[in-house]
Tab-separated table of C-alpha atoms in Angstrom:
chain	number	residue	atom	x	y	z
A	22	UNK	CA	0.000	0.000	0.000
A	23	UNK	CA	1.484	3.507	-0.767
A	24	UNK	CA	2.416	5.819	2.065
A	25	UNK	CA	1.251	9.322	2.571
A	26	UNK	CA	4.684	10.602	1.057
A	27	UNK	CA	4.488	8.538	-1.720
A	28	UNK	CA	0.780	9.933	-2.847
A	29	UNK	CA	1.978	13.733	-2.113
A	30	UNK	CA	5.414	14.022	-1.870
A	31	UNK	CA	5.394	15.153	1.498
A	32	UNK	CA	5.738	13.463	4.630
A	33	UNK	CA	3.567	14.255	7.302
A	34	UNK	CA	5.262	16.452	9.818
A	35	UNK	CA	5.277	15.648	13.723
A	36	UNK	CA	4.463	18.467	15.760
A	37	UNK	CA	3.719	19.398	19.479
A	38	UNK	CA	0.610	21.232	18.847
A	39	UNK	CA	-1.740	22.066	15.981
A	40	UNK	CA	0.038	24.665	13.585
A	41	UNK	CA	-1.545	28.226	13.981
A	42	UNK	CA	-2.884	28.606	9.906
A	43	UNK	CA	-3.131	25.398	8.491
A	44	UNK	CA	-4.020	25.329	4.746
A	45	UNK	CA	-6.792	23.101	3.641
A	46	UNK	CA	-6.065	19.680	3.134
A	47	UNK	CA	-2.619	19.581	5.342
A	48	UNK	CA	-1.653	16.874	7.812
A	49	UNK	CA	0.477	16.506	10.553
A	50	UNK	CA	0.965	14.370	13.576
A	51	UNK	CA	0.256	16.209	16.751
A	52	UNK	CA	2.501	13.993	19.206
A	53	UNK	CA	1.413	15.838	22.645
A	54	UNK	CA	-2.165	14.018	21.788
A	55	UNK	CA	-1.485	11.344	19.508
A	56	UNK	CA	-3.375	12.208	17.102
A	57	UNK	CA	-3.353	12.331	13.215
A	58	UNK	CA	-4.848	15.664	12.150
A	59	UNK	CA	-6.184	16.956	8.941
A	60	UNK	CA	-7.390	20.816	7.924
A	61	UNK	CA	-10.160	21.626	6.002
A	62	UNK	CA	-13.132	19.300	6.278
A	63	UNK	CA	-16.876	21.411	6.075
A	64	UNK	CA	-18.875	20.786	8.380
A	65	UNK	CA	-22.728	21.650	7.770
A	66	UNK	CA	-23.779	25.139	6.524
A	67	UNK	CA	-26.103	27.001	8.288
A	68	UNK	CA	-28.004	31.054	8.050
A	69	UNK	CA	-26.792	32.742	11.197
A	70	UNK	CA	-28.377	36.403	12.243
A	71	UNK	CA	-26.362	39.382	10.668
A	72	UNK	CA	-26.492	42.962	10.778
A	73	UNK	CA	-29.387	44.680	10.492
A	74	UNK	CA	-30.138	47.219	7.480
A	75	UNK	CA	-30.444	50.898	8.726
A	76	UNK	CA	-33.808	50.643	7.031
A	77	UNK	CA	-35.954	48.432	5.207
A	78	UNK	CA	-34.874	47.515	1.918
A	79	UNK	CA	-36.117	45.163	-0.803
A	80	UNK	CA	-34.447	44.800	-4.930
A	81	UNK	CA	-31.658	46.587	-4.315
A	82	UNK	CA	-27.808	45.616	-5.746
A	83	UNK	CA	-25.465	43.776	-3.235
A	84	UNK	CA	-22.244	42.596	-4.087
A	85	UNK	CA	-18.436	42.108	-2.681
A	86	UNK	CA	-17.617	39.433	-0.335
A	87	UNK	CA	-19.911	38.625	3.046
A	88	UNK	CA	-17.288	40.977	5.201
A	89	UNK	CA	-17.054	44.142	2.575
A	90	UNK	CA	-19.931	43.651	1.124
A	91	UNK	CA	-22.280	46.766	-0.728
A	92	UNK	CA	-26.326	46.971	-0.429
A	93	UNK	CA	-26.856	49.799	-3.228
A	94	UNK	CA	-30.325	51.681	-4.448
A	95	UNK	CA	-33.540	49.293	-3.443
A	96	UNK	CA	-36.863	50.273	-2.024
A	97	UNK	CA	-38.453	51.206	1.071
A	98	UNK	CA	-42.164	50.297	0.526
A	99	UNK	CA	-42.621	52.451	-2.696
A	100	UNK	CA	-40.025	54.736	-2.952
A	101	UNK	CA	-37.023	53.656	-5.288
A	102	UNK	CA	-33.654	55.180	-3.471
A	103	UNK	CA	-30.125	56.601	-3.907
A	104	UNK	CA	-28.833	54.900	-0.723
A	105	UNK	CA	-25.722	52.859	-0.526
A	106	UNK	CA	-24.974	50.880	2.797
A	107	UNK	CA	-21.403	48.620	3.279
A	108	UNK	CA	-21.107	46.069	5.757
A	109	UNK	CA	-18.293	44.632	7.586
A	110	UNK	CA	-19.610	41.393	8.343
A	111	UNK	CA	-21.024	42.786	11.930
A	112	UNK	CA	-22.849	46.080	11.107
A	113	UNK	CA	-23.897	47.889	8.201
A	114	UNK	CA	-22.621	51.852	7.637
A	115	UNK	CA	-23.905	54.661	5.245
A	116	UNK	CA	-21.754	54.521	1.861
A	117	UNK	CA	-21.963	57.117	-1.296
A	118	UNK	CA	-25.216	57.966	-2.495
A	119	UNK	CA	-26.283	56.551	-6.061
A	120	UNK	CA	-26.433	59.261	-8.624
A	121	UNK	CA	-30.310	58.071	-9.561
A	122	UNK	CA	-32.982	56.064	-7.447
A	123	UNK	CA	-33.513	52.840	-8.399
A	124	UNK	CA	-35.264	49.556	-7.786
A	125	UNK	CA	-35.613	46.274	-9.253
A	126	UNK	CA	-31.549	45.989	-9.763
A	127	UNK	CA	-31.755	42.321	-9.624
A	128	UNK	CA	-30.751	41.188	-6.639
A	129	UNK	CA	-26.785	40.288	-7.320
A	130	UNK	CA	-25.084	42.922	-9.433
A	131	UNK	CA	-20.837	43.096	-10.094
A	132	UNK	CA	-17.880	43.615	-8.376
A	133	UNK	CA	-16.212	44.552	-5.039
A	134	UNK	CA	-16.768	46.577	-2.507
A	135	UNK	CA	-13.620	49.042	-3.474
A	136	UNK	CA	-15.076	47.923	-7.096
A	137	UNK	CA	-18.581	47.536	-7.844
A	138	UNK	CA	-21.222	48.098	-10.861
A	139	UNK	CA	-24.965	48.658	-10.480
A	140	UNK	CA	-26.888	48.178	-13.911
A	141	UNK	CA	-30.551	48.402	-15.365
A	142	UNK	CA	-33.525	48.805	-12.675
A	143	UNK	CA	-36.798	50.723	-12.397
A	144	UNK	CA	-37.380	54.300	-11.533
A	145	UNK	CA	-39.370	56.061	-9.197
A	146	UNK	CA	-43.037	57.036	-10.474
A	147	UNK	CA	-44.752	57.918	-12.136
A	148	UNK	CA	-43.750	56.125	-14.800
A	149	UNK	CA	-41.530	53.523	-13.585
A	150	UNK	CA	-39.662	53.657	-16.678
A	151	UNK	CA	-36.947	50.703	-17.531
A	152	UNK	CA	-33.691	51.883	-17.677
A	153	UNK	CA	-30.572	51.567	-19.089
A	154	UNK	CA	-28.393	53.440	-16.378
A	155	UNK	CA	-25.091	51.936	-15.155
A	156	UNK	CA	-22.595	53.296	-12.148
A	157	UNK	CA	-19.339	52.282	-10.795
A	158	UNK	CA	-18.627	52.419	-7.088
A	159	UNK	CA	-15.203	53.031	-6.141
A	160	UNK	CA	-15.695	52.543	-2.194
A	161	UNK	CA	-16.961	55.597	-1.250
A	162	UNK	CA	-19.068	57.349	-4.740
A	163	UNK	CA	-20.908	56.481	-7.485
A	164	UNK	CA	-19.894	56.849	-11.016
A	165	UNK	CA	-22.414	57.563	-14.074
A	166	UNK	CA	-20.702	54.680	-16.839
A	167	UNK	CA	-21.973	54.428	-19.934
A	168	UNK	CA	-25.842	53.079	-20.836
A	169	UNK	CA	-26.461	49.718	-21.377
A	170	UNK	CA	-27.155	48.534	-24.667
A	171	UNK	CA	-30.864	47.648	-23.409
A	172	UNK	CA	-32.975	48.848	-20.640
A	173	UNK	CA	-33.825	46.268	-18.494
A	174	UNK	CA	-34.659	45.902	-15.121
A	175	UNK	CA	-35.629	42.620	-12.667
A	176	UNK	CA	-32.385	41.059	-14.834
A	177	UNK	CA	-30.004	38.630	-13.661
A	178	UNK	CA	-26.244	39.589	-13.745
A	179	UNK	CA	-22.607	38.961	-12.142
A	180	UNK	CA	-19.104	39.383	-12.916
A	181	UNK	CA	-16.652	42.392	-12.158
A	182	UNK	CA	-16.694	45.659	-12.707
A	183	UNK	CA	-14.594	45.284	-15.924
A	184	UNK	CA	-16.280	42.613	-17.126
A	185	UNK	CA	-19.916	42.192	-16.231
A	186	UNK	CA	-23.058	40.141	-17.712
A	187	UNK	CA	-26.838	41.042	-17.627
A	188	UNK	CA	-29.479	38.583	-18.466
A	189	UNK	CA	-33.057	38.268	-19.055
A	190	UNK	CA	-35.015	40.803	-17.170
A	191	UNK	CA	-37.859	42.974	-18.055
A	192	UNK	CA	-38.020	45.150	-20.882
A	193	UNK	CA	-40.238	45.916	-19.994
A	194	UNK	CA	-41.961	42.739	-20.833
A	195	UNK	CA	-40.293	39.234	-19.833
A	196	UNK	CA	-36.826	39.563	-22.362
A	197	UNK	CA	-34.148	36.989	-23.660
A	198	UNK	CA	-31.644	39.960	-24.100
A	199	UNK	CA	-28.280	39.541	-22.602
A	200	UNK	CA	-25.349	41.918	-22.405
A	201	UNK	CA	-21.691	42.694	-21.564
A	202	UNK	CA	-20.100	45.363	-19.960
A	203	UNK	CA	-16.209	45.348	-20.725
A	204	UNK	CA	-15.546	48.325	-18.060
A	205	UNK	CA	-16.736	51.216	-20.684
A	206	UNK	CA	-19.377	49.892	-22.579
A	207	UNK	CA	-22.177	47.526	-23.023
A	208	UNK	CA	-23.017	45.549	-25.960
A	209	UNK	CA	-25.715	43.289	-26.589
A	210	UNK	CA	-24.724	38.901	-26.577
A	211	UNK	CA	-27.030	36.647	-27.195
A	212	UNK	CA	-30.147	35.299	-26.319
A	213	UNK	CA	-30.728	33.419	-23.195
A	214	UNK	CA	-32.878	30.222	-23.969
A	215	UNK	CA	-35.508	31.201	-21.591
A	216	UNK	CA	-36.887	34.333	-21.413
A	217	UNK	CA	-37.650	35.325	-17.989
A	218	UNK	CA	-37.444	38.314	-15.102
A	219	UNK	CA	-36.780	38.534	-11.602
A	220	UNK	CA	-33.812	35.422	-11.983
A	221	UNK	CA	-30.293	35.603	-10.525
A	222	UNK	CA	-26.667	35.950	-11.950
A	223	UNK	CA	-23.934	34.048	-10.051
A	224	UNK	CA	-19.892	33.614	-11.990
A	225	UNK	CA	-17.923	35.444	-13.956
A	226	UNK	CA	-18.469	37.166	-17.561
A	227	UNK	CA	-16.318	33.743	-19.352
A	228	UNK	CA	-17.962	31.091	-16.936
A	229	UNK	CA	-21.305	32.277	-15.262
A	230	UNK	CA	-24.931	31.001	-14.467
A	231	UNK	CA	-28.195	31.947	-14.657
A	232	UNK	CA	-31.559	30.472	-12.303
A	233	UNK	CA	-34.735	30.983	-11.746
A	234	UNK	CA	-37.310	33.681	-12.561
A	235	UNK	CA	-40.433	34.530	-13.970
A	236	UNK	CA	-42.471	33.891	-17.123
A	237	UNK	CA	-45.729	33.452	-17.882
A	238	UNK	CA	-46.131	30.143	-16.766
A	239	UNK	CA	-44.988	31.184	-13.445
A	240	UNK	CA	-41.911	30.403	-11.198
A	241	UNK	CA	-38.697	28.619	-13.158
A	242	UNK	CA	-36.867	26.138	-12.099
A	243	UNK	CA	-34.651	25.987	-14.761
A	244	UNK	CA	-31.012	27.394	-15.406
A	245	UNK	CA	-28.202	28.239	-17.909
A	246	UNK	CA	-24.611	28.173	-18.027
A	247	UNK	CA	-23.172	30.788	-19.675
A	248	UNK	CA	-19.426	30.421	-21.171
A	249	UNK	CA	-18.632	34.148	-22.194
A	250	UNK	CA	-20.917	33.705	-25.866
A	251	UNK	CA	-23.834	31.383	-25.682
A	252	UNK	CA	-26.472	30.526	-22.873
A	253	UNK	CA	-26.716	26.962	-22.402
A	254	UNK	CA	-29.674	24.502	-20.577
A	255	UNK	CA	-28.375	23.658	-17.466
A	256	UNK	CA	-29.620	20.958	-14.509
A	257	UNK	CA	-32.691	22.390	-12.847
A	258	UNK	CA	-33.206	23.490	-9.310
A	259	UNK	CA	-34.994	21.426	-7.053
A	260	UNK	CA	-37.474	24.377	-6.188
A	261	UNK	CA	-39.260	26.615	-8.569
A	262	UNK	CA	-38.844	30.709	-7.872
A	263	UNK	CA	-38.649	33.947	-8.756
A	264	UNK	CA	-37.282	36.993	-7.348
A	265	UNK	CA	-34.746	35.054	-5.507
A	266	UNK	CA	-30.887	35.755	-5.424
A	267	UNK	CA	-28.048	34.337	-4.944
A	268	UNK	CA	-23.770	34.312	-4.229
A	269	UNK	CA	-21.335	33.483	-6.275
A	270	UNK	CA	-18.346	34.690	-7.577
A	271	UNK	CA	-17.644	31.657	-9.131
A	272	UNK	CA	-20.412	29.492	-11.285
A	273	UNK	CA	-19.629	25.584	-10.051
A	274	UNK	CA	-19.768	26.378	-6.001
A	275	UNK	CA	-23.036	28.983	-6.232
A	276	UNK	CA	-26.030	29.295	-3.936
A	277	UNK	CA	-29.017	30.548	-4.773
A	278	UNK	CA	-31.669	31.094	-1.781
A	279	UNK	CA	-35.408	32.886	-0.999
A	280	UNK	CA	-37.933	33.965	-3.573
A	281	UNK	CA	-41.595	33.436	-4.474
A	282	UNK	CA	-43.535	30.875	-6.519
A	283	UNK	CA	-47.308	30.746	-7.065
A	284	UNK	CA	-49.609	29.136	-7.134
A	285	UNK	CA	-50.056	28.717	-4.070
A	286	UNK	CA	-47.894	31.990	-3.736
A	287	UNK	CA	-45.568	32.049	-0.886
A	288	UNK	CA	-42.289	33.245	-0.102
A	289	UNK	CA	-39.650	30.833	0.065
A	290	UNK	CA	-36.608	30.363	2.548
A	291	UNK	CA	-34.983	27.503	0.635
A	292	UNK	CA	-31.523	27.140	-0.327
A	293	UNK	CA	-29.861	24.997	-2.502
A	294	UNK	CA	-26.241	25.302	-4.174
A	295	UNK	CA	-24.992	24.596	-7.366
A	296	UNK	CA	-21.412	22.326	-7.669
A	297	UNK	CA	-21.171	22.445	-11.310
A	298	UNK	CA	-22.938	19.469	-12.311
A	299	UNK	CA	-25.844	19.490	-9.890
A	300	UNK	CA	-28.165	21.461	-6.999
A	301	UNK	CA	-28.579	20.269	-3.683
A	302	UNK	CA	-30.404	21.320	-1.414
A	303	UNK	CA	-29.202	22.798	2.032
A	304	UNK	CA	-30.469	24.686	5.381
A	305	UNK	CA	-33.418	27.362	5.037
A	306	UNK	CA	-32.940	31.114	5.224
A	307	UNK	CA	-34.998	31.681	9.103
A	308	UNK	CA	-37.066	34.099	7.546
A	309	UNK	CA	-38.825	33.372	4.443
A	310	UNK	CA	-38.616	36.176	2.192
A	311	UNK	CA	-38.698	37.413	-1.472
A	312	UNK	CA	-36.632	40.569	-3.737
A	313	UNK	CA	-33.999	40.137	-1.188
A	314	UNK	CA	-30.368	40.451	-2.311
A	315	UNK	CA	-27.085	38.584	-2.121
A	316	UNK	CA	-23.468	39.211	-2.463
A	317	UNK	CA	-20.567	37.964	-4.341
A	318	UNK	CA	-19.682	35.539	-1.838
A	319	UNK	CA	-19.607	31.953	-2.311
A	320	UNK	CA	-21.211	28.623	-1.319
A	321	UNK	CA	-19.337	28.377	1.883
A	322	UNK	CA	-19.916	32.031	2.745
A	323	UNK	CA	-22.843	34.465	1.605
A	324	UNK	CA	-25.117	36.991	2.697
A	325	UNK	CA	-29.032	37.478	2.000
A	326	UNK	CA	-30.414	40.931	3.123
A	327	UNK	CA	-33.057	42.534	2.655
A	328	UNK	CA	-36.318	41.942	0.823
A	329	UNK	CA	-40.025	41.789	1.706
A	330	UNK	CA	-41.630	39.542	4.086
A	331	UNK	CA	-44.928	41.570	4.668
A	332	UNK	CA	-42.846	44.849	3.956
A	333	UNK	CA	-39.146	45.548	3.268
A	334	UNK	CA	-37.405	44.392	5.707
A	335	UNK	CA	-33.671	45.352	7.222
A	336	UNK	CA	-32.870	40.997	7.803
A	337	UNK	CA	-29.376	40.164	6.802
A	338	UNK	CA	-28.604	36.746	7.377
A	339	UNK	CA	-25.491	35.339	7.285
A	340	UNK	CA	-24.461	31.712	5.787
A	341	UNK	CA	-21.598	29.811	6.852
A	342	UNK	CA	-20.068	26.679	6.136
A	343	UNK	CA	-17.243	25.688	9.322
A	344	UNK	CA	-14.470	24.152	8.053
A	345	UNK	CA	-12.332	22.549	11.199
A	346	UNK	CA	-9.543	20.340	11.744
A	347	UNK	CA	-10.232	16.600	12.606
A	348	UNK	CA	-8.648	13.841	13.752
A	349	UNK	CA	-7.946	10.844	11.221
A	350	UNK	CA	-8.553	7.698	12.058
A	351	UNK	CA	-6.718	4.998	10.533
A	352	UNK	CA	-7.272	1.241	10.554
B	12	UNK	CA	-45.718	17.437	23.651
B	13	UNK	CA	-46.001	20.352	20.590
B	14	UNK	CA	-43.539	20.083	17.860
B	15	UNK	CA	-43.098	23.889	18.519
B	16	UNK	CA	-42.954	27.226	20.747
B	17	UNK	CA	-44.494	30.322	19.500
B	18	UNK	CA	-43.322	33.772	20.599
B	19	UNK	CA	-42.406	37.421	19.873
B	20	UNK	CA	-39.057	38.558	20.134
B	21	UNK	CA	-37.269	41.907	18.721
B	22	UNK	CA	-34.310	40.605	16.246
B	23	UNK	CA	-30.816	42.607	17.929
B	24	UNK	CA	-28.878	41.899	14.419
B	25	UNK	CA	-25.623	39.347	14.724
B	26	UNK	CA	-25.492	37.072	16.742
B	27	UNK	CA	-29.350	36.979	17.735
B	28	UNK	CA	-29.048	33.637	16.318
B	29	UNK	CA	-25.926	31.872	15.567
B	30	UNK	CA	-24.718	29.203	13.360
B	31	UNK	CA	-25.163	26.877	16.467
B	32	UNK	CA	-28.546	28.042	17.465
B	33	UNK	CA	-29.861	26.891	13.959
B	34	UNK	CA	-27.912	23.339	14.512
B	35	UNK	CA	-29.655	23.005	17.854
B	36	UNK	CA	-33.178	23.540	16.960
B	37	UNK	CA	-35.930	24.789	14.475
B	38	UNK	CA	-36.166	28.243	14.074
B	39	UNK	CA	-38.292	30.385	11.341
B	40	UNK	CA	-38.902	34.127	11.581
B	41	UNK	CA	-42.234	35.929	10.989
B	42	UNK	CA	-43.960	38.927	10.327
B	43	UNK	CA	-44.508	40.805	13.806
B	44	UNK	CA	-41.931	39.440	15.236
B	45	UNK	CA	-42.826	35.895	15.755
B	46	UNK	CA	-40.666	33.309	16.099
B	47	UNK	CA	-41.493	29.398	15.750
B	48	UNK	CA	-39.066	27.610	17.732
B	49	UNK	CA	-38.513	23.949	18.039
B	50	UNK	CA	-39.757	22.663	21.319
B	51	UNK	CA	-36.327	21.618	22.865
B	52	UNK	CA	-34.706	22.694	25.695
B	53	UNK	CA	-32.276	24.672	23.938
B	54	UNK	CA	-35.255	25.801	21.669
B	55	UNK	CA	-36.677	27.124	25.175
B	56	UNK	CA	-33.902	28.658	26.239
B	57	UNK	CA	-32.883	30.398	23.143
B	58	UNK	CA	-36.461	32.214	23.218
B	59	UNK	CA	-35.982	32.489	26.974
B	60	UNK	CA	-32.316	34.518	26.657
B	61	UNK	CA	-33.812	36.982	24.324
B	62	UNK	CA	-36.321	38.287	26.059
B	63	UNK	CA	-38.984	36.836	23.977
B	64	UNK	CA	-42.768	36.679	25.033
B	65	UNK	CA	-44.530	32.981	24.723
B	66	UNK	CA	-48.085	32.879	22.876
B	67	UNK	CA	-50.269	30.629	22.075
B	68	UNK	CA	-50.055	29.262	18.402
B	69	UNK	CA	-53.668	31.383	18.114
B	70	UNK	CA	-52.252	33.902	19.727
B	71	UNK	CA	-48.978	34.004	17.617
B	72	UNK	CA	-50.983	33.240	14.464
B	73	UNK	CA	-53.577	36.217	15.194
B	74	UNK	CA	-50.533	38.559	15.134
B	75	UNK	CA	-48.798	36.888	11.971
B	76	UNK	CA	-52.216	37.225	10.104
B	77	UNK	CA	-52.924	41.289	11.430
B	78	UNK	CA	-49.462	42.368	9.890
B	79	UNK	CA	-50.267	40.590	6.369
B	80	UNK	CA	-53.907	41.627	6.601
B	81	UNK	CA	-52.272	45.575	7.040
B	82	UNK	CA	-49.653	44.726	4.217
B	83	UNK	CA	-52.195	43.676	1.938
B	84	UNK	CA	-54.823	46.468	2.454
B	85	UNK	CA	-51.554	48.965	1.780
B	86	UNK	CA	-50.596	47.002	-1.532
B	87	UNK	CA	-54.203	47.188	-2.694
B	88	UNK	CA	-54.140	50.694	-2.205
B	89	UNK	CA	-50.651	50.954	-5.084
B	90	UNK	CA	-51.634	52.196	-8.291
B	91	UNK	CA	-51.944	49.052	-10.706
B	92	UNK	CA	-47.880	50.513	-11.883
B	93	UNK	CA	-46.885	49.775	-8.632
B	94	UNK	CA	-48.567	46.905	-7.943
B	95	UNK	CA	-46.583	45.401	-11.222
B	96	UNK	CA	-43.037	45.818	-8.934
B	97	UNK	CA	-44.287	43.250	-5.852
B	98	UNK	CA	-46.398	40.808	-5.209
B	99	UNK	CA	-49.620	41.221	-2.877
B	100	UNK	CA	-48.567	39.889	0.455
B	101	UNK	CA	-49.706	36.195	1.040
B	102	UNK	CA	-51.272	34.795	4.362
B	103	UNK	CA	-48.929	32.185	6.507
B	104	UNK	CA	-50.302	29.707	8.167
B	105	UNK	CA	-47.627	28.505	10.845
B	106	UNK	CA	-46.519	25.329	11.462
């Protein structure tokens, strides 16, 4: 039978206590307990209590990681609004103002916190005009970019700041556009296979993934891959929504979580992630809720804030996967 | 014995419930602040350390169903173009 330095080269190091910062996946021998030890093995995720939102909030933009993450634009109620709020994975602080109000942003837009893109949305009535508007966020103020190729608002969309995606959406009915922002400008891709609103983005602009929505026939299950040029059908989620969102910066470990689906219409709390070749699902949000937003976190580590309930509400919620260090048993 | 405890409680932010608190027992939030908590001791306790108030599952249900009841009578007073943004609040019927 091989050894352990024969499979990796290494041979596992015996040590008096547990190193400070062990990287995933290394072993050593801790000889003051006898133990074989091993970094890196997830426990079982979980949605712990964040944060609250200075004030209710529902469709606005979130993105960055779960501990500099960016809540931009949104709604309290009716009002669409210019407010920008960063949190520091405890508490939530006032950030630069959006140039224009807007709503219906889609949940999960682009970027960082230090480098972030809101895109498309609805303004405030009357009217509540699509539009094509697009800002940058540096950390501290907004940037007017340049328009997207195609108002749109209730779209789906991910990526960075230099290189962004928009799909689906309404425009103002239920659309199949899709887009691309290379940093200055949008142009029009093409078509989705599904035309839908109120879906989620999660990846990057080369490697990204659409799910869920609204058409006609009501809440989607379905979902597309998208590899930087075409939209393509894939698996389907194990529960049907709309107006969900979602985290992930990167397509094959995604997690998509809340939303609505009628009949019978109710909000949903569900969560399920996405590992590249198929969803499973995993622990509920505590709160049920729909138009929420997410964050360009992962599947191990995301944020869901936001959305209505009965009203907007300022719920952040927090998920976390542990990852520990075990003992190895060997027989 | 009930599957769960109903009660109101005010949500402080972090840590009002932790990763642990959702290993440990059921928990699902509510309009007007209810709370459905498994019935476990640590369930009990959890409701218990945060100053939460026990009701009834009527009682607890009677409050859900006021604050949709309000949220729906304010939708259906939007304009039809802003009732095209949200949906009109739904009833819950808890566990």
């Amino acid at each position: 039978m091989a050894g352990y330095n024969t499979i990796r080269g290494l041979r596992v190091k015996y040590l008096s206590a547990d190193p400070a910062n062990p990287e995933a996946g290394q072993v050593w021998y801790n000889s003051t307990t006898g133990n074989l030890r091993v970094d890196g093995i997830s426990g079982t995720g979980a949605w712990s209590s964040g944060g609250a939102l200075p004030a209710g909030r529902s469709s606005g933009a979130g993105f960055g990681i779960s501990t500099a993450a960016v809540y931009a634009g949104g709604r309290s109620t009716t009002a669409a609004s210019t407010s920008t709020f960063e949190y520091n994975g405890t508490s939530w602080t006032g950030g630069g103002a959006l140039n224009t109000a807007r709503g219906e942003l889609g949940g999960t837009t682009a970027g960082t916190e230090t480098a972030g893109l809101c895109y498309g949305s609805h303004t405030n009535p009357p009217g509540f005009n699509v539009s094509a508007t697009c800002e940058e966020y540096d950390g501290s103020s907004w940037t007017n970019g340049n328009n997207m190729a195609t108002s749109v608002s209730f779209e789906g969309g991910s990526g960075t700041q230099t290189a962004a995606f928009s799909a689906g959406g309404r425009a103002p009915s239920n659309t199949n556009n899709s887009q691309e922002y290379d940093g200055t400008n949008w142009s029009n891709g093409n078509p989705i296979n599904t035309a839908r609103q109120s879906l989620v983005g999660m990846g990057t602009q080369t490697a990204g993934i659409i799910a869920g929505g609204e058409s006609p026939g009501g809440g989607s299950n379905s979902a597309e891959t998208y590899d930087g040029t075409n939209f393509t059908a894939a698996p389907n989620m194990g529960t049907a929504r709309y107006r969900l969102s979602g985290s992930g910066s990167v397509a094959t470990a995604s997690l998509i979580f809340g939303g609505r689906f009628n009949p019978p219409a109710a909000d949903k709390a569900q969560t399920e992630e996405f590992n590249g070749t198929s969803w499973t699902e995993k622990a509920d949000m505590a709160t049920a809720r729909q138009q929420l937003s997410g964050n360009r976190g992962t599947s191990t580590s995301a944020l869901a804030v936001g959305g209505i309930v009965s009203g907007a509400v300022t719920n952040t919620e927090e998920w976390n996967v542990p990852v520990s260090i075990k003992n190895i048993t060997t027989s | 014995m009930a599957l769960f405890i109903y009660g109101t409680a005010t949500n402080t932010g972090k840590g009002f419930f932790t990763h642990q608190d959702r290993q440990n027992f059921y928990l699902s939030g509510q309009p007007a602040n209810v709370w459905v908590v498994g019935n476990n001791e640590k369930g009990a306790l959890w409701l218990a350390e945060k100053n939460g108030v026990e009701k009834t599952k009527a009682e607890a249900q009677a409050l859900v169903t006021a604050e949709v009841t309000a949220a729906q009578e304010a939708w259906d007073a939007l304009s039809d173009e802003q009732k095209t943004i949200s949906s009109r609040p739904s009833q819950i019927t808890l566990p």
